[in-house]
mmCIF file of C-alpha atoms in Angstrom:
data_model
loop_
_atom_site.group_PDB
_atom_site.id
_atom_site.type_symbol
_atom_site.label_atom_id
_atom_site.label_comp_id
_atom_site.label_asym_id
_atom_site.label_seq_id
_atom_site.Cartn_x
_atom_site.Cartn_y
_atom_site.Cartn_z
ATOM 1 C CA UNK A 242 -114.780 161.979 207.398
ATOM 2 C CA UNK A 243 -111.375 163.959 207.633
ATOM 3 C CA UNK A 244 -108.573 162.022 209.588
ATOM 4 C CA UNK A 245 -107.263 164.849 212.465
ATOM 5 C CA UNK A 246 -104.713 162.651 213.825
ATOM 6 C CA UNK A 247 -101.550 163.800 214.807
ATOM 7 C CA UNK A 248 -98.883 162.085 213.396
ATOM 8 C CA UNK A 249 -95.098 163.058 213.674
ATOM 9 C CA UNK A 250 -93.095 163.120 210.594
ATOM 10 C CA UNK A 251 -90.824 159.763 210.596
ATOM 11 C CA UNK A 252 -89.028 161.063 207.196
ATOM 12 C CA UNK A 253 -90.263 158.747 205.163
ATOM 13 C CA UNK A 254 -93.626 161.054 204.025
ATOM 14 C CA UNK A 255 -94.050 163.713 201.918
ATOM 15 C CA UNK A 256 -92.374 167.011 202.244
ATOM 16 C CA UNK A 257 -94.519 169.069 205.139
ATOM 17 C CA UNK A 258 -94.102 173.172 204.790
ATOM 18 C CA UNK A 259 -93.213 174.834 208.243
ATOM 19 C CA UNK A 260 -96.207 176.400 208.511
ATOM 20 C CA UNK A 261 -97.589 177.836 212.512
ATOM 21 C CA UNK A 262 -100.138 175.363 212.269
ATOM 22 C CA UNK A 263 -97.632 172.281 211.934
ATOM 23 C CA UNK A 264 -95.330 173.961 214.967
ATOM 24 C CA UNK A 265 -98.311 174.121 216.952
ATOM 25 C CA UNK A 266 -99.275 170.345 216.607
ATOM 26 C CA UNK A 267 -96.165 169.196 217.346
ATOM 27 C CA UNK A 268 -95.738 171.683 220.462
ATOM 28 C CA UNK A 269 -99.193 170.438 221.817
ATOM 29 C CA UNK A 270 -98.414 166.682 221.230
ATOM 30 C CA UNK A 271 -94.640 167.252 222.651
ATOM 31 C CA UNK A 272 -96.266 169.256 225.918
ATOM 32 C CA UNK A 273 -98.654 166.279 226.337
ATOM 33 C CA UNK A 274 -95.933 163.834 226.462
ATOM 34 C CA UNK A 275 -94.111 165.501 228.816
ATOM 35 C CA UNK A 276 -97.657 165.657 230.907
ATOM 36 C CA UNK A 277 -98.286 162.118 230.464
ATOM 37 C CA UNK A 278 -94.309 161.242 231.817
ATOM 38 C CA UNK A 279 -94.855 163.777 234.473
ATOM 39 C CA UNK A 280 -98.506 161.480 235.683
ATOM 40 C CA UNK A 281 -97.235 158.325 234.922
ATOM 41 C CA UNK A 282 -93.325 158.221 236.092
ATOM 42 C CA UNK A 283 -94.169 160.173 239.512
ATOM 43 C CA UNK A 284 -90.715 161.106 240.866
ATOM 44 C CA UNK A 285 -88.975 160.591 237.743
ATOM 45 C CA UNK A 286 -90.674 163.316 235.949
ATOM 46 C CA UNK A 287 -90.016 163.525 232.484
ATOM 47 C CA UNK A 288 -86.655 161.538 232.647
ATOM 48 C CA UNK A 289 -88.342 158.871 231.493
ATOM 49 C CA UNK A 290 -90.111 156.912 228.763
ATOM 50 C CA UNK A 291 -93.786 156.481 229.218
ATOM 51 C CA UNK A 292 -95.567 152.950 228.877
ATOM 52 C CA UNK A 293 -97.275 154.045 225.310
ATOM 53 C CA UNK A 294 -93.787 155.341 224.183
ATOM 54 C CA UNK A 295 -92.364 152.236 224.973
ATOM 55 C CA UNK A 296 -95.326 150.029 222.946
ATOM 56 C CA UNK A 297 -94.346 152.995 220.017
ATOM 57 C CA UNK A 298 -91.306 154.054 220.275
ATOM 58 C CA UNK A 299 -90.321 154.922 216.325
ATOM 59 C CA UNK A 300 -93.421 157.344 217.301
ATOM 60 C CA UNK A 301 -92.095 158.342 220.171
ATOM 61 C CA UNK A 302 -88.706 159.132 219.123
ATOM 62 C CA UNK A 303 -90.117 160.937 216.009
ATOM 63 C CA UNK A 304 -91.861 163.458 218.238
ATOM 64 C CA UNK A 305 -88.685 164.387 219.783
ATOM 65 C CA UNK A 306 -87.141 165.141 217.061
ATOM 66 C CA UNK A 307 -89.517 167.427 215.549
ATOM 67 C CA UNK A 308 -89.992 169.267 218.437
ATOM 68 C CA UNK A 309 -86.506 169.915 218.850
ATOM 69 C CA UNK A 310 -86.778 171.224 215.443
ATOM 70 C CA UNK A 311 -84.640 168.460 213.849
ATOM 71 C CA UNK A 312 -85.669 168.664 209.931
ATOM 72 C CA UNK A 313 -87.186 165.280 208.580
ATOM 73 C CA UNK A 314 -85.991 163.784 205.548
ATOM 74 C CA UNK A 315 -88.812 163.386 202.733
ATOM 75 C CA UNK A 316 -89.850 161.351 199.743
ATOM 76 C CA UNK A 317 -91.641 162.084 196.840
ATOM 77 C CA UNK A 318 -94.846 159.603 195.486
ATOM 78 C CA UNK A 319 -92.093 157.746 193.584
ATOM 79 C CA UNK A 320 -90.345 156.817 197.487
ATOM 80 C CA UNK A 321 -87.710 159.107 196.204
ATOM 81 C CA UNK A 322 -85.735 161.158 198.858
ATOM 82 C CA UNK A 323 -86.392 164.937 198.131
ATOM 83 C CA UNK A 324 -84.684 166.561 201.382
ATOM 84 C CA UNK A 325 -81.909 165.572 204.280
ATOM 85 C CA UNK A 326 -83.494 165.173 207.435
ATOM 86 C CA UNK A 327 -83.713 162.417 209.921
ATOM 87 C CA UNK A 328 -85.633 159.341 209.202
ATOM 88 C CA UNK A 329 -86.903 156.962 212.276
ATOM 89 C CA UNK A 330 -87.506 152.742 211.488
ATOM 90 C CA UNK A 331 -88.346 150.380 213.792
ATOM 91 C CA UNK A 332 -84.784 148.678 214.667
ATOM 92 C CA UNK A 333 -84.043 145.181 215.408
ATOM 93 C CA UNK A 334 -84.206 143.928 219.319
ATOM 94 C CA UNK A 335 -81.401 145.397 221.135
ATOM 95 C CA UNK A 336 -78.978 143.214 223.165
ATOM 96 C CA UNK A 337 -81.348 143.129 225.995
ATOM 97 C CA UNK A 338 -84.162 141.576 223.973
ATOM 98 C CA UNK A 339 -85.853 144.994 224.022
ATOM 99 C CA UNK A 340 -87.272 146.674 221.181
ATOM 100 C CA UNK A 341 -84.890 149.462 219.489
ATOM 101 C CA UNK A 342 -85.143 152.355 216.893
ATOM 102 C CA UNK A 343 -83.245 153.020 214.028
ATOM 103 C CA UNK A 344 -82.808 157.062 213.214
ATOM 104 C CA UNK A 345 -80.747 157.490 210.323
ATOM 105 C CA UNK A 346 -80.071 160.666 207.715
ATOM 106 C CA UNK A 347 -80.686 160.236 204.739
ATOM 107 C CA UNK A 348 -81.013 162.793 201.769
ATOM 108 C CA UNK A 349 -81.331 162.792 197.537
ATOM 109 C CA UNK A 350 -78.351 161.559 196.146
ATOM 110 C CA UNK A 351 -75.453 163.844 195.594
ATOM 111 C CA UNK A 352 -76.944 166.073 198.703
ATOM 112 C CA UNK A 353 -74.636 165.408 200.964
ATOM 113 C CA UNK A 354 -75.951 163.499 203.913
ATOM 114 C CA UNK A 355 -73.647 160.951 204.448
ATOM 115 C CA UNK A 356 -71.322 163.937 205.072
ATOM 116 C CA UNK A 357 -72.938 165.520 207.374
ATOM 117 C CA UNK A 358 -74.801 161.833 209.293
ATOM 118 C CA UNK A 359 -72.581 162.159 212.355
ATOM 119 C CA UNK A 360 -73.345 165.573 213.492
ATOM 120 C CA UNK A 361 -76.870 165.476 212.556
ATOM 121 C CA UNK A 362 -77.215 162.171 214.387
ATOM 122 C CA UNK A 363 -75.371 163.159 217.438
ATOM 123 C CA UNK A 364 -77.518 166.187 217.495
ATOM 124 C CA UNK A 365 -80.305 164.138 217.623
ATOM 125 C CA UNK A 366 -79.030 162.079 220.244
ATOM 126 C CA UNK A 367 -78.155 164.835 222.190
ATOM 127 C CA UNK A 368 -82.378 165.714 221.794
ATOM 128 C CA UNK A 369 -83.179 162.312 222.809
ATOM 129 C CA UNK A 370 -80.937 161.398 226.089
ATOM 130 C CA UNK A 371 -82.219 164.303 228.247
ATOM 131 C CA UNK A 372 -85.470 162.287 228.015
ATOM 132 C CA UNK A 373 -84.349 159.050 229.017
ATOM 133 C CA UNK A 374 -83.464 157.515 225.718
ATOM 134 C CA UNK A 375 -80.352 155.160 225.357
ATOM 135 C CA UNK A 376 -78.085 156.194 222.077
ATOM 136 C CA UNK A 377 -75.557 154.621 220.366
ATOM 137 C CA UNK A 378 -74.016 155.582 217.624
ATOM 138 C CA UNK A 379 -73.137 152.986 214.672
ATOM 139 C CA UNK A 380 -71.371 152.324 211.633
ATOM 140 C CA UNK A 381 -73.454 150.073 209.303
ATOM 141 C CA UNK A 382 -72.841 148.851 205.714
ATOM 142 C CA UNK A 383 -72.059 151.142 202.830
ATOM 143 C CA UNK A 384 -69.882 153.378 205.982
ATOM 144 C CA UNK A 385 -72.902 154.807 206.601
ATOM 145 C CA UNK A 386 -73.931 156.055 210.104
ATOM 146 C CA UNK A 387 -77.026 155.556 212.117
ATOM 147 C CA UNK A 388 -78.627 155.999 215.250
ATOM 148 C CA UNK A 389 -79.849 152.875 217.730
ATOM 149 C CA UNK A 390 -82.316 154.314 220.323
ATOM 150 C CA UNK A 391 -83.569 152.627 222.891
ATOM 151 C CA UNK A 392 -85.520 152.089 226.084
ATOM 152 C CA UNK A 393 -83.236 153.031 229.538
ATOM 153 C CA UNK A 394 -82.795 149.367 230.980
#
């Protein structure tokens, strides 16, 4: 039995070719969020998180990047990272107690991501806020950037 899931690309997969398939999966499950927000949040429209987002939110949050054609980072079978992209982790519980996500961007060595981590990640913040998400931007160890997303309180 073949698995025809959709799942968003978190960055931490293998390498997935742009192909017109791919775009349309990720334009169909993007449109159904936004149909889902638009049923279940009434007056607020797509403004804000839906209950499943919230119960999977690194999910969530990947599927906004991709559609907002934000490239994913990749590794290789070794866990090695073969391109730059974004990369979306479960965080640690935010200083409300709520759940958080972690989007970083990472890349191979000597490919210059750390460079380029703080307009990436604002660029995916700037995806993410329209749509209800909380962003903060962060310095963590090694001086590297990331990106805390989470619920609007």
């Amino acid at each position: 039995m073949v698995d025809t899931s959709f799942e968003p690309s978190t960055g931490d997969g293998p390498e997935r070719p742009a192909t017109a398939a791919r775009e349309a999966e990720v334009r169909t499950a993007y449109e159904g969020l936004l149909q889902i927000r638009r049923l279940v949040n009434g007056p607020a429209g797509t403004a804000v998180p839906a209950p499943w987002e919230l119960r999977q939110m690194p999910r969530a949050v990947a599927l906004v990047l991709e559609a907002a054609g934000i490239v994913p980072s990749a590794v290789d079978e070794q866990g090695r990272r073969t391109r730059t992209g974004y990369r979306v982790a479960p965080g640690p519980s935010g200083p409300s107690g709520s759940a958080t996500v972690e989007v970083t961007w990472p890349g191979p060595p000597g490919g210059g991501a750390a460079e380029a981590e703080q307009e990436r990640l604002t660029a995916c913040a700037a995806a993410l806020e329209p749509l209800g998400w909380g962003c903060l931007l962060y310095r963590g160890p090694r001086r590297r950037r990331f990106l805390e997303v989470e619920p609007p309180r």
